[in-house]
PDB file of C-alpha atoms in Angstrom:
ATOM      1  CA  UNK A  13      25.620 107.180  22.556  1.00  0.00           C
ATOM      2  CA  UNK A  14      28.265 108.201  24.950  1.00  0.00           C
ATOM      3  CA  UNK A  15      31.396 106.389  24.861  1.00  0.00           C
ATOM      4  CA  UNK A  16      32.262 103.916  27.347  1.00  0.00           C
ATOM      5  CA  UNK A  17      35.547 106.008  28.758  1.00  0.00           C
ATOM      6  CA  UNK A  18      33.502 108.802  29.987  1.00  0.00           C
ATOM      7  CA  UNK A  19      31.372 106.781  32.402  1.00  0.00           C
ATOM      8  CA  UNK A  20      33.983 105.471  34.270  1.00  0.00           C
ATOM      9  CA  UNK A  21      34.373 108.765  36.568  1.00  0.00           C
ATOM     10  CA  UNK A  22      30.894 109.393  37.285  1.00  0.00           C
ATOM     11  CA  UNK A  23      30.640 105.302  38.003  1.00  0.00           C
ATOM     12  CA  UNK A  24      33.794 105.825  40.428  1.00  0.00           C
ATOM     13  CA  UNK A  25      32.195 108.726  42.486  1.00  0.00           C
ATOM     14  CA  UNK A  26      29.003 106.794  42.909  1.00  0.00           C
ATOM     15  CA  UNK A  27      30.922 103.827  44.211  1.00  0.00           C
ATOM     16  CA  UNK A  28      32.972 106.000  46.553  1.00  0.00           C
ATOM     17  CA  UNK A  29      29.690 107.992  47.948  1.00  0.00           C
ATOM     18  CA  UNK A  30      27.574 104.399  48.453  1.00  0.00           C
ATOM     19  CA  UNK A  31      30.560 102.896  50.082  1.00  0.00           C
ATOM     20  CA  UNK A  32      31.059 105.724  52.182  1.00  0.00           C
ATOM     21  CA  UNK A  33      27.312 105.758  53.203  1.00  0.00           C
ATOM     22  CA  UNK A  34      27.440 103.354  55.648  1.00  0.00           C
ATOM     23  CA  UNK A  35      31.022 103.965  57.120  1.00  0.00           C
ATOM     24  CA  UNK A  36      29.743 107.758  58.273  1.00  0.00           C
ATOM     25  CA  UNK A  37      26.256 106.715  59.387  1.00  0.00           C
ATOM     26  CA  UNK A  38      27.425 103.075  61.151  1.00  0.00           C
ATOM     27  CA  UNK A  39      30.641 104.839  62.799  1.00  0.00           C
ATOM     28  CA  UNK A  40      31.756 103.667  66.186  1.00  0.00           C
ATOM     29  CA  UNK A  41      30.964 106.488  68.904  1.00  0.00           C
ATOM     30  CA  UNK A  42      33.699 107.710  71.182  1.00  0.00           C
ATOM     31  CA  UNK A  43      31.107 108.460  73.747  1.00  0.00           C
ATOM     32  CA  UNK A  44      31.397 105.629  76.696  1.00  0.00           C
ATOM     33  CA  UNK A  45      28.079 104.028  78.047  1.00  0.00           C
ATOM     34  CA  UNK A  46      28.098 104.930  82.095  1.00  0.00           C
ATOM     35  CA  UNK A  47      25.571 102.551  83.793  1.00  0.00           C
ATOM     36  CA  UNK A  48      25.325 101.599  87.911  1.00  0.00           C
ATOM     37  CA  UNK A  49      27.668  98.736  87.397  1.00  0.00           C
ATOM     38  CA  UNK A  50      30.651 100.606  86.236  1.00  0.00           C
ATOM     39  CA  UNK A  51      30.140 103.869  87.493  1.00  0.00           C
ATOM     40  CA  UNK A  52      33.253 103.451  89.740  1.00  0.00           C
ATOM     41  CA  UNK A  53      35.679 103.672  86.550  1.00  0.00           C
ATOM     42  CA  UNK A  54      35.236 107.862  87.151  1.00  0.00           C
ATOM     43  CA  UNK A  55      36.965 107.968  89.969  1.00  0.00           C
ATOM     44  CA  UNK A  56      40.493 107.238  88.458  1.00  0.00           C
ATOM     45  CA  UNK A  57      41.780 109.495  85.606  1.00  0.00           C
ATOM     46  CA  UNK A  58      40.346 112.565  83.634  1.00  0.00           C
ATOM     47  CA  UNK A  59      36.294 111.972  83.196  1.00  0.00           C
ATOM     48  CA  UNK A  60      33.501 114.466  81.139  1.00  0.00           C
ATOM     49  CA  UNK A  61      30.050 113.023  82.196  1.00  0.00           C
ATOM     50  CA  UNK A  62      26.722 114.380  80.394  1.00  0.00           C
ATOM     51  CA  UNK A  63      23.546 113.168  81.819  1.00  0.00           C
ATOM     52  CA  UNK A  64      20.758 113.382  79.826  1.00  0.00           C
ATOM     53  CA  UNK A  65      17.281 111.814  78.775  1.00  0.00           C
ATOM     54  CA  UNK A  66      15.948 110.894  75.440  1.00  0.00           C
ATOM     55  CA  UNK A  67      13.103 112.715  75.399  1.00  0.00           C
ATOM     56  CA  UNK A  68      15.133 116.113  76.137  1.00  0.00           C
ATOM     57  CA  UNK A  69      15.146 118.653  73.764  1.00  0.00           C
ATOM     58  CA  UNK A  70      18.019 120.518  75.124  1.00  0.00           C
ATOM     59  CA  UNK A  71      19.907 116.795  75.333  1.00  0.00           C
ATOM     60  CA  UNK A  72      19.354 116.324  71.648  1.00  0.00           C
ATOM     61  CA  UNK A  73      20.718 120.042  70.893  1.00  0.00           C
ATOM     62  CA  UNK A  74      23.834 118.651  72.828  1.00  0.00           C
ATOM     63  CA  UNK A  75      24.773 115.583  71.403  1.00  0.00           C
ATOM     64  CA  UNK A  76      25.839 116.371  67.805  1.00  0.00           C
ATOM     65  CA  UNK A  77      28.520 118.588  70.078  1.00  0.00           C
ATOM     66  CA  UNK A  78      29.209 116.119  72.700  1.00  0.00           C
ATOM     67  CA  UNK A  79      29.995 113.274  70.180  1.00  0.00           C
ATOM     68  CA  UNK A  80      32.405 116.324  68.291  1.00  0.00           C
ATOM     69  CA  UNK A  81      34.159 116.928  71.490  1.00  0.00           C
ATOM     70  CA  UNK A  82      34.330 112.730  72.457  1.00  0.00           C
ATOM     71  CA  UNK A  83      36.725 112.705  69.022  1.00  0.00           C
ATOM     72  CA  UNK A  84      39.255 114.658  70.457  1.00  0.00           C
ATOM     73  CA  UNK A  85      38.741 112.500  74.022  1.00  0.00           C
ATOM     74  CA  UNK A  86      42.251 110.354  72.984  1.00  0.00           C
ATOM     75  CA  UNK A  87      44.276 113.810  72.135  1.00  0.00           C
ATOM     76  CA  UNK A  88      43.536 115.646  75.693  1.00  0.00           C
ATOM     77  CA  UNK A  89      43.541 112.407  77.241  1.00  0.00           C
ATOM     78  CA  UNK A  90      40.494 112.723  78.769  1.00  0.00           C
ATOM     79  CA  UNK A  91      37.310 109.913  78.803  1.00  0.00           C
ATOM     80  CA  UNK A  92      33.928 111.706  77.204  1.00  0.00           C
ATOM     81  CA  UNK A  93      30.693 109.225  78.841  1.00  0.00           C
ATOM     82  CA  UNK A  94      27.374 109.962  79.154  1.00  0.00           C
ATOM     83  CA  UNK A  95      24.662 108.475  81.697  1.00  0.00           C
ATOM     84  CA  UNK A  96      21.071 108.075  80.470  1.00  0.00           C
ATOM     85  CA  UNK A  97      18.582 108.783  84.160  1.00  0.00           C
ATOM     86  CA  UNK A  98      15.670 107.597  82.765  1.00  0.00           C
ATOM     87  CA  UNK A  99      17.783 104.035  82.455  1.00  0.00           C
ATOM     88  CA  UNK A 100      19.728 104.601  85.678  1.00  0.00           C
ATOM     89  CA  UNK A 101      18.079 106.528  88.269  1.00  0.00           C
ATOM     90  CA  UNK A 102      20.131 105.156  90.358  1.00  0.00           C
ATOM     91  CA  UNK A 103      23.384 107.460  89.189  1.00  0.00           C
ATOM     92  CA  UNK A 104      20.800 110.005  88.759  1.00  0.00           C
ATOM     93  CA  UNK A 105      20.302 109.917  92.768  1.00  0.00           C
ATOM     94  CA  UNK A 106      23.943 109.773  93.551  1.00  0.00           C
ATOM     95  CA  UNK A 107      24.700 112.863  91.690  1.00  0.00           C
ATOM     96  CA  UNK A 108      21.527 114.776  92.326  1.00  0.00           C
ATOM     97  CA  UNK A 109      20.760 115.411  88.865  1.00  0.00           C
ATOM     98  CA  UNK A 110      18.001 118.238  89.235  1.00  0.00           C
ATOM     99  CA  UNK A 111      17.944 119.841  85.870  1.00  0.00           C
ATOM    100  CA  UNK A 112      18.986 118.524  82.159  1.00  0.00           C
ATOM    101  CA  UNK A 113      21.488 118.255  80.251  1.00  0.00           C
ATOM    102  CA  UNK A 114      23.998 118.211  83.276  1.00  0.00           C
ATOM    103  CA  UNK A 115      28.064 117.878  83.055  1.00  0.00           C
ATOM    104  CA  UNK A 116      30.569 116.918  85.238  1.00  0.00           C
ATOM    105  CA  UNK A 117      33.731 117.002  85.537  1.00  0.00           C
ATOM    106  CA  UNK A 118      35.791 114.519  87.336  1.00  0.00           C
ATOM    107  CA  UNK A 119      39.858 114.558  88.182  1.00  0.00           C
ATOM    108  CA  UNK A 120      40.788 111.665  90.217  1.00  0.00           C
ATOM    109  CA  UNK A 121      37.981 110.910  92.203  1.00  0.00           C
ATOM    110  CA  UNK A 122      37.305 115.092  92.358  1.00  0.00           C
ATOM    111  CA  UNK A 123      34.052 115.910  91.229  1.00  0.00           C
ATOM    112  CA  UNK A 124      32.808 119.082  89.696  1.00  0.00           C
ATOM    113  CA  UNK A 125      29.786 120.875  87.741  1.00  0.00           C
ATOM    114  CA  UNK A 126      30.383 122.277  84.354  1.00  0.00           C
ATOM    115  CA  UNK A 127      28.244 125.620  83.889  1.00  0.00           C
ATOM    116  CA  UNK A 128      30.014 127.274  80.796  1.00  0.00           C
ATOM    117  CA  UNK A 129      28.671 127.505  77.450  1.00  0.00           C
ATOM    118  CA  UNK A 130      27.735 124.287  75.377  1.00  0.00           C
ATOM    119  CA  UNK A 131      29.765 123.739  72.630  1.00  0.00           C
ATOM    120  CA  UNK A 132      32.628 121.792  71.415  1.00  0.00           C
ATOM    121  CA  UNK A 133      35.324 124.438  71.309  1.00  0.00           C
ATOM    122  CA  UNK A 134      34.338 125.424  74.984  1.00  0.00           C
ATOM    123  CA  UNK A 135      34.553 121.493  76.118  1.00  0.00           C
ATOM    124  CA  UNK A 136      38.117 121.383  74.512  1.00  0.00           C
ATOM    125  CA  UNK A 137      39.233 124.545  75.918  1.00  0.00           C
ATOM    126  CA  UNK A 138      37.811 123.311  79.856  1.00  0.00           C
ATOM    127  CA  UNK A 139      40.124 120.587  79.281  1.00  0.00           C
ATOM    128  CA  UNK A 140      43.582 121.690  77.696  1.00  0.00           C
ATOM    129  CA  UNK A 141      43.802 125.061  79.902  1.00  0.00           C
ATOM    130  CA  UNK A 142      42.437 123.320  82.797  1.00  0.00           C
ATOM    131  CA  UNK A 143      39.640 125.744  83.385  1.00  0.00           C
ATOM    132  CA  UNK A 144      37.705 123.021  85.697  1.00  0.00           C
ATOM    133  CA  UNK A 145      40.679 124.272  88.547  1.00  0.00           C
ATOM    134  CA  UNK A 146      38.788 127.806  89.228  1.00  0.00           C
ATOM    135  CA  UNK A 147      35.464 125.917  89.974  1.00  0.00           C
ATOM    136  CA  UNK A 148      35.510 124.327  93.828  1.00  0.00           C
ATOM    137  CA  UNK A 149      35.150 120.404  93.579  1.00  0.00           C
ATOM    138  CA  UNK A 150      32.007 118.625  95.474  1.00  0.00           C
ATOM    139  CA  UNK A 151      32.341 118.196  98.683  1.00  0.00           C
ATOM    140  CA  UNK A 152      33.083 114.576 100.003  1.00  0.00           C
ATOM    141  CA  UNK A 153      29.733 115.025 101.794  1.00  0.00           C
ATOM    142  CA  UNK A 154      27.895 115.034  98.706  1.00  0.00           C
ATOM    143  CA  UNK A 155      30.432 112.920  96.470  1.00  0.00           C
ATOM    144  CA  UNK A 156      28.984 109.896  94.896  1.00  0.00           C
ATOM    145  CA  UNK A 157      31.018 107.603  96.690  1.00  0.00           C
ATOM    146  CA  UNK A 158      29.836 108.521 100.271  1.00  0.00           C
ATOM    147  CA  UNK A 159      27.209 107.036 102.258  1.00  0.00           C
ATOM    148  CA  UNK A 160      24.631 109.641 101.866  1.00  0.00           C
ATOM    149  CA  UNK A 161      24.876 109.369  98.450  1.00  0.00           C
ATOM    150  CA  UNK A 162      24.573 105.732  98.042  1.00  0.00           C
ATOM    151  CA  UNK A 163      21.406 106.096 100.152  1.00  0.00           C
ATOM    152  CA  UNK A 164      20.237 108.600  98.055  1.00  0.00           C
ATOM    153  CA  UNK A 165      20.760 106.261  95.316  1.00  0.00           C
ATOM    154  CA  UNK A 166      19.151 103.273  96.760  1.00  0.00           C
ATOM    155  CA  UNK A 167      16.065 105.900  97.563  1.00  0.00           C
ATOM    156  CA  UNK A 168      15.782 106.598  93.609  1.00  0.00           C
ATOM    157  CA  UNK A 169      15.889 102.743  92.761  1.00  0.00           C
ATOM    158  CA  UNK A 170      13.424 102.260  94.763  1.00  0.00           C
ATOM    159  CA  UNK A 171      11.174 104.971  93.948  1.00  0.00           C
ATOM    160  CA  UNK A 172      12.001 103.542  89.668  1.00  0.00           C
ATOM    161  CA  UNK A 173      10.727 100.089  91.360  1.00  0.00           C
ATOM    162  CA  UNK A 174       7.660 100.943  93.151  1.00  0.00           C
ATOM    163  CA  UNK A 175       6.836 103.018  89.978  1.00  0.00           C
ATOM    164  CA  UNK A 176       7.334  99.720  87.979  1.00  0.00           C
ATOM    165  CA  UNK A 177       5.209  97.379  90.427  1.00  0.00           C
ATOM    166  CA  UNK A 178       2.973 100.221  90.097  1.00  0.00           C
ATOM    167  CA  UNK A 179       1.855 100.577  86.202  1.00  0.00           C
ATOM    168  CA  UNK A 180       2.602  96.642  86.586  1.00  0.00           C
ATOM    169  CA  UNK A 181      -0.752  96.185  88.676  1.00  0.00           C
ATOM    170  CA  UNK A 182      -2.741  98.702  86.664  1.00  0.00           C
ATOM    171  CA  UNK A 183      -1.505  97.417  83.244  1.00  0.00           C
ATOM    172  CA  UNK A 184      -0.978  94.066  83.232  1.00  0.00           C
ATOM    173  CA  UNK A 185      -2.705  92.651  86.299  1.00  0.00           C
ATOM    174  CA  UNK A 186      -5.983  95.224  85.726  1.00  0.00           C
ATOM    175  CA  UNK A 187      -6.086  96.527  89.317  1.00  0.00           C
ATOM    176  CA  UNK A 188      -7.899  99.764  90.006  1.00  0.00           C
ATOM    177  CA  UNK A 189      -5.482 102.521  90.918  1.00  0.00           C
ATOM    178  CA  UNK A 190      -6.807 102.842  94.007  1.00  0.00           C
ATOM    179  CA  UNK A 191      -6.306  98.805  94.326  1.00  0.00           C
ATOM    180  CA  UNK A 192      -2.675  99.504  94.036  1.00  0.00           C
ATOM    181  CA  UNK A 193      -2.260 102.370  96.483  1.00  0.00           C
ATOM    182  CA  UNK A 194      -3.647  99.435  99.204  1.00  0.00           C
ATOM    183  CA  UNK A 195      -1.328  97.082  98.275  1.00  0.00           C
ATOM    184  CA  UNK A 196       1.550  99.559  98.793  1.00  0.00           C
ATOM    185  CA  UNK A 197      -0.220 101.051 101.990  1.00  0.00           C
ATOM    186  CA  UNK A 198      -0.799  97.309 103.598  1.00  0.00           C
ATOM    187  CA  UNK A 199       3.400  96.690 102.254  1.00  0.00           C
ATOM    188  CA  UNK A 200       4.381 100.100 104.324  1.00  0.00           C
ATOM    189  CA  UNK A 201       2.484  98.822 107.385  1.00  0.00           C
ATOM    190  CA  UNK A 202       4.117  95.155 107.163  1.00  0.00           C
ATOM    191  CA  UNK A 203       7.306  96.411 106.540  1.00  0.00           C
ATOM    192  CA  UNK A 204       7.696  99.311 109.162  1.00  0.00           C
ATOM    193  CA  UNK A 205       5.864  96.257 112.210  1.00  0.00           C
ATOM    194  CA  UNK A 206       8.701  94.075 110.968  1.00  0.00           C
ATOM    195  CA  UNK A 207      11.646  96.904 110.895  1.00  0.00           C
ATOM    196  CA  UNK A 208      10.094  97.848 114.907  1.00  0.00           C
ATOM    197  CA  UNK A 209      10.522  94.038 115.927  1.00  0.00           C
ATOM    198  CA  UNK A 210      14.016  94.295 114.486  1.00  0.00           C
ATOM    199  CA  UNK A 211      15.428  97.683 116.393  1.00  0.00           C
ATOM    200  CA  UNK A 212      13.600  96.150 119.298  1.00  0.00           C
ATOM    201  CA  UNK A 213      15.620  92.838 118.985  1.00  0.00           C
ATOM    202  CA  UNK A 214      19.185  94.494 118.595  1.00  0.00           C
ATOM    203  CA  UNK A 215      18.307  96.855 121.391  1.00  0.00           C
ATOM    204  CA  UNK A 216      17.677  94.171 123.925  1.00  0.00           C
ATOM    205  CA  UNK A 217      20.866  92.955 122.703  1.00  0.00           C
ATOM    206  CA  UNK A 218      23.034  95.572 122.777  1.00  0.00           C
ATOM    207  CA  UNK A 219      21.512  97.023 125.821  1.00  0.00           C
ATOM    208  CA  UNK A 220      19.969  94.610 127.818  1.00  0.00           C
ATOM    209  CA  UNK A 221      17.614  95.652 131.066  1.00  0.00           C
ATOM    210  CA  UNK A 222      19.832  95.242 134.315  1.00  0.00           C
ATOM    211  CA  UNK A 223      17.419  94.242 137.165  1.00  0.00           C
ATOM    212  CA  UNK A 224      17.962  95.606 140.129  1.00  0.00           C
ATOM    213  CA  UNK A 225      19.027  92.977 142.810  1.00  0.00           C
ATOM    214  CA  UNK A 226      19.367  93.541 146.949  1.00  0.00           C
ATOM    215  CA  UNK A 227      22.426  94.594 148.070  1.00  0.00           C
ATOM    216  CA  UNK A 228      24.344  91.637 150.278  1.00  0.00           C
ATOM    217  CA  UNK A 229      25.437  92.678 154.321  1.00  0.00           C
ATOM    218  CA  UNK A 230      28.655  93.150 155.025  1.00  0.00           C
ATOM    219  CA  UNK A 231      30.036  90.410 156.385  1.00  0.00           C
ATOM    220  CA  UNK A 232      31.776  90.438 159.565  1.00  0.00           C
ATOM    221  CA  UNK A 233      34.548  87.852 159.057  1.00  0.00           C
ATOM    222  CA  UNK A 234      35.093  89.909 155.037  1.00  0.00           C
ATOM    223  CA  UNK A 235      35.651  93.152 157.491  1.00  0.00           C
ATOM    224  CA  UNK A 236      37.594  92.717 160.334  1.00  0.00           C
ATOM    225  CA  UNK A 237      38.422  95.668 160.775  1.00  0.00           C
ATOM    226  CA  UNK A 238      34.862  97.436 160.817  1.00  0.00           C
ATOM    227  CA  UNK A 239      33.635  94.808 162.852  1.00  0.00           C
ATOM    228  CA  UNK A 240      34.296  97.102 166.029  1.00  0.00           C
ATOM    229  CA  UNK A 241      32.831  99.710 164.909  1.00  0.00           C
ATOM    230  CA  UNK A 242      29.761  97.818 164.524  1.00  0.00           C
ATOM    231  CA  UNK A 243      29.745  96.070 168.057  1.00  0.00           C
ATOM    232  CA  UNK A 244      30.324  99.286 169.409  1.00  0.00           C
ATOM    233  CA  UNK A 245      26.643 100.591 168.092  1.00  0.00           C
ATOM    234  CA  UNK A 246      25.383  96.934 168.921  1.00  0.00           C
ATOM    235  CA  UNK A 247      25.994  97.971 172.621  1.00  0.00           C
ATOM    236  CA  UNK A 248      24.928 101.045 172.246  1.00  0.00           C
ATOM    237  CA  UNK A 249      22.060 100.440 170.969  1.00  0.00           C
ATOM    238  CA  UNK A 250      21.331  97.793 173.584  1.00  0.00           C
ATOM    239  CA  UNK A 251      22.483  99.641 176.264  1.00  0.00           C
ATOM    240  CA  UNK A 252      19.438 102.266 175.160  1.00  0.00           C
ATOM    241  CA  UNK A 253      16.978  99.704 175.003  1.00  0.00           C
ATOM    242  CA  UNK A 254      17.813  98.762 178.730  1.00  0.00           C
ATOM    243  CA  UNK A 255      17.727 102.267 179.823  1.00  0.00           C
ATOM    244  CA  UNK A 256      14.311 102.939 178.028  1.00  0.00           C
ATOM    245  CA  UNK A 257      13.108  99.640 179.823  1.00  0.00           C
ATOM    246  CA  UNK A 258      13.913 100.631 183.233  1.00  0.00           C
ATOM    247  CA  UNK A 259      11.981 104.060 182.404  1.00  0.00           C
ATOM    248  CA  UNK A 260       8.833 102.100 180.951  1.00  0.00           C
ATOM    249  CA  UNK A 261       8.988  99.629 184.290  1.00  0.00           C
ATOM    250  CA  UNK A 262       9.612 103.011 186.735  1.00  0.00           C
ATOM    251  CA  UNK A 263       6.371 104.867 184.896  1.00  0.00           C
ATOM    252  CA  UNK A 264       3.875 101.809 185.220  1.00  0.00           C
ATOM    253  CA  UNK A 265       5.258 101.438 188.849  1.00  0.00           C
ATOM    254  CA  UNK A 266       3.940 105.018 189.195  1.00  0.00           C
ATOM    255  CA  UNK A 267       0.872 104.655 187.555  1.00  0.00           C
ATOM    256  CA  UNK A 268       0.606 101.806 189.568  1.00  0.00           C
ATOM    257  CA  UNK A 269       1.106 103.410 192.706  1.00  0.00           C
ATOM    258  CA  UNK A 270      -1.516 106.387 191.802  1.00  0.00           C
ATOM    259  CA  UNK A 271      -4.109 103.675 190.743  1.00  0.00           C
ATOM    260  CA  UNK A 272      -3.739 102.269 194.344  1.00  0.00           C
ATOM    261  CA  UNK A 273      -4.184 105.211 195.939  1.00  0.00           C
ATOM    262  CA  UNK A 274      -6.658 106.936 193.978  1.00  0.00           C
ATOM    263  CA  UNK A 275      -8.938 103.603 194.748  1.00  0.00           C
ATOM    264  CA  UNK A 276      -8.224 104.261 198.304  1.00  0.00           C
ATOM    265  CA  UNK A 277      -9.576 107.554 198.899  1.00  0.00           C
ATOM    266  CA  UNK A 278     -12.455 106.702 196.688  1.00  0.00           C
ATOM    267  CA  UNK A 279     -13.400 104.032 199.467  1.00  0.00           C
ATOM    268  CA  UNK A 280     -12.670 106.342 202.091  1.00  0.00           C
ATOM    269  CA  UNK A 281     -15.081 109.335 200.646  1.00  0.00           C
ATOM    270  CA  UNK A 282     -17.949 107.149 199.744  1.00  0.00           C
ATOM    271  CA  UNK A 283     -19.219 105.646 203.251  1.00  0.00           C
ATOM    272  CA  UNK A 284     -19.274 109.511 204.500  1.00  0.00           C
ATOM    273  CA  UNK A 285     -21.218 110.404 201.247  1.00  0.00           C
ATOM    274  CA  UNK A 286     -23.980 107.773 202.644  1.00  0.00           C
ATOM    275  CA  UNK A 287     -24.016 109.221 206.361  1.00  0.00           C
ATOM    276  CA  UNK A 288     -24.001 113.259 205.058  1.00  0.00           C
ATOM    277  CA  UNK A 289     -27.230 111.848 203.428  1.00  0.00           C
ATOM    278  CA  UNK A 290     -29.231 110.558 206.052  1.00  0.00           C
TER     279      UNK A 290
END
């Protein structure tokens, strides 16, 4: 039997290892949780953001280096997050996140893409010899605060939530697939007859039809002045009209005149007609 002094060491280590256990396994990460809500915390100070998806193989290569390099976060001064897009699509739109695992770096509200290699002595070295000044920053076009972006963002929620309502109807309600394309086709329809009515609305009052209306005479007593001008046409004017009167009363006096005699000498020729006959 083995004397009681000698099982105190190997007691000891097996205390130590069990207690330690947990500590290494339940450790706090120093990898900060990016999400639509607090997004806007990148754009003041030093930021490395991965994004990634669970079901990644090349995102699952990455993280036993990513949480490596988020240990030394507090010594470069620089914050180490991550964003998951299969949780956030949202973030995924804003950044245009076409291809996984992407990084970013971000330097007071600068953006830019990490493409060097993958590991944690690369990450450290991007930081402390600021290598992330050679690579040309996002342009504030495409930065995730500006408006395109945010619409590109609210495009990718939306997609995520028509994809919800979507297995939604199949799954839980039981409704043919083709059942739930209607629905969404009859939504489109509604929607786009209610979004004309509205840009016809705001038109009409922003830019409302101007009829067209008959343009008032000039007064004479508002112009003085061109109020000569005007009586001098009036009597011209009238003084034509006389002069074209007293030609249309000379010309049916003529005409008159020829009528007269023209009946004359046909009474004269026809009694000698009727004697030349007999």
């Amino acid at each position: 039997m083995a004397p009681p002094g000698n099982l105190v060491v190997p007691v000891a280590v097996l205390l130590l290892l069990l207690s330690g256990a947990p500590w290494t396994h339940g450790r706090r990460s120093d990898v900060r949780i990016i999400t639509d809500e607090n997004w806007k915390e990148l754009l003041e100070g030093e930021w490395m953001i991965e994004f990634y998806a669970p079901w990644c193989p090349a995102c699952q290569n990455l993280q036993p280096e990513w949480e490596s390099f988020a240990e030394w976060g507090e010594d470069l001064e620089v914050n180490v997050a991550k964003v998951d897009v299969t949780e956030q699509p949202g973030l995924s739109g804003r950044f245009i996140i076409t291809a996984l695992p992407t990084i970013y770096h971000c330097k007071d509200g600068e953006f830019r893409r990490y493409q060097g290699p993958r590991t944690k002595k690369d990450f450290i070295n991007f930081i402390s010899e600021k290598e992330w000044k050679n690579i040309e920053p996002v342009s504030s076009w495409f930065g995730p605060g500006s408006i395109l972006m945010s619409s590109m963002s609210a495009l990718f929620q939306l997609s995520m939530w028509i994809r919800t309502c979507h297995n939604y109807f199949i799954e839980d309600l039981g409704l043919p697939v083709w059942g739930s394309y209607t629905v969404f086709a009859l939504a489109t329809l509604l929607s786009g007859l209610l979004l004309g009515l509205c840009m016809i609305f705001v038109a009409d009052c922003l830019c409302p039809s101007k009829r067209r209306r008959p343009q008032p005479y000039p007064s004479k007593k508002l112009f003085p002045e061109s109020s000569q001008p005007l009586k001098k046409v009036e009597e011209e004017q009238e003084a034509d009209e006389e002069d074209v009167s007293e030609e249309e009363a000379e010309n049916k006096e003529g005409t008159n005149k020829d009528f007269s005699q023209n009946a004359i000498r046909q009474r004269s020729v026809g009694p000698s007609l009727a004697t030349d006959k007999f």
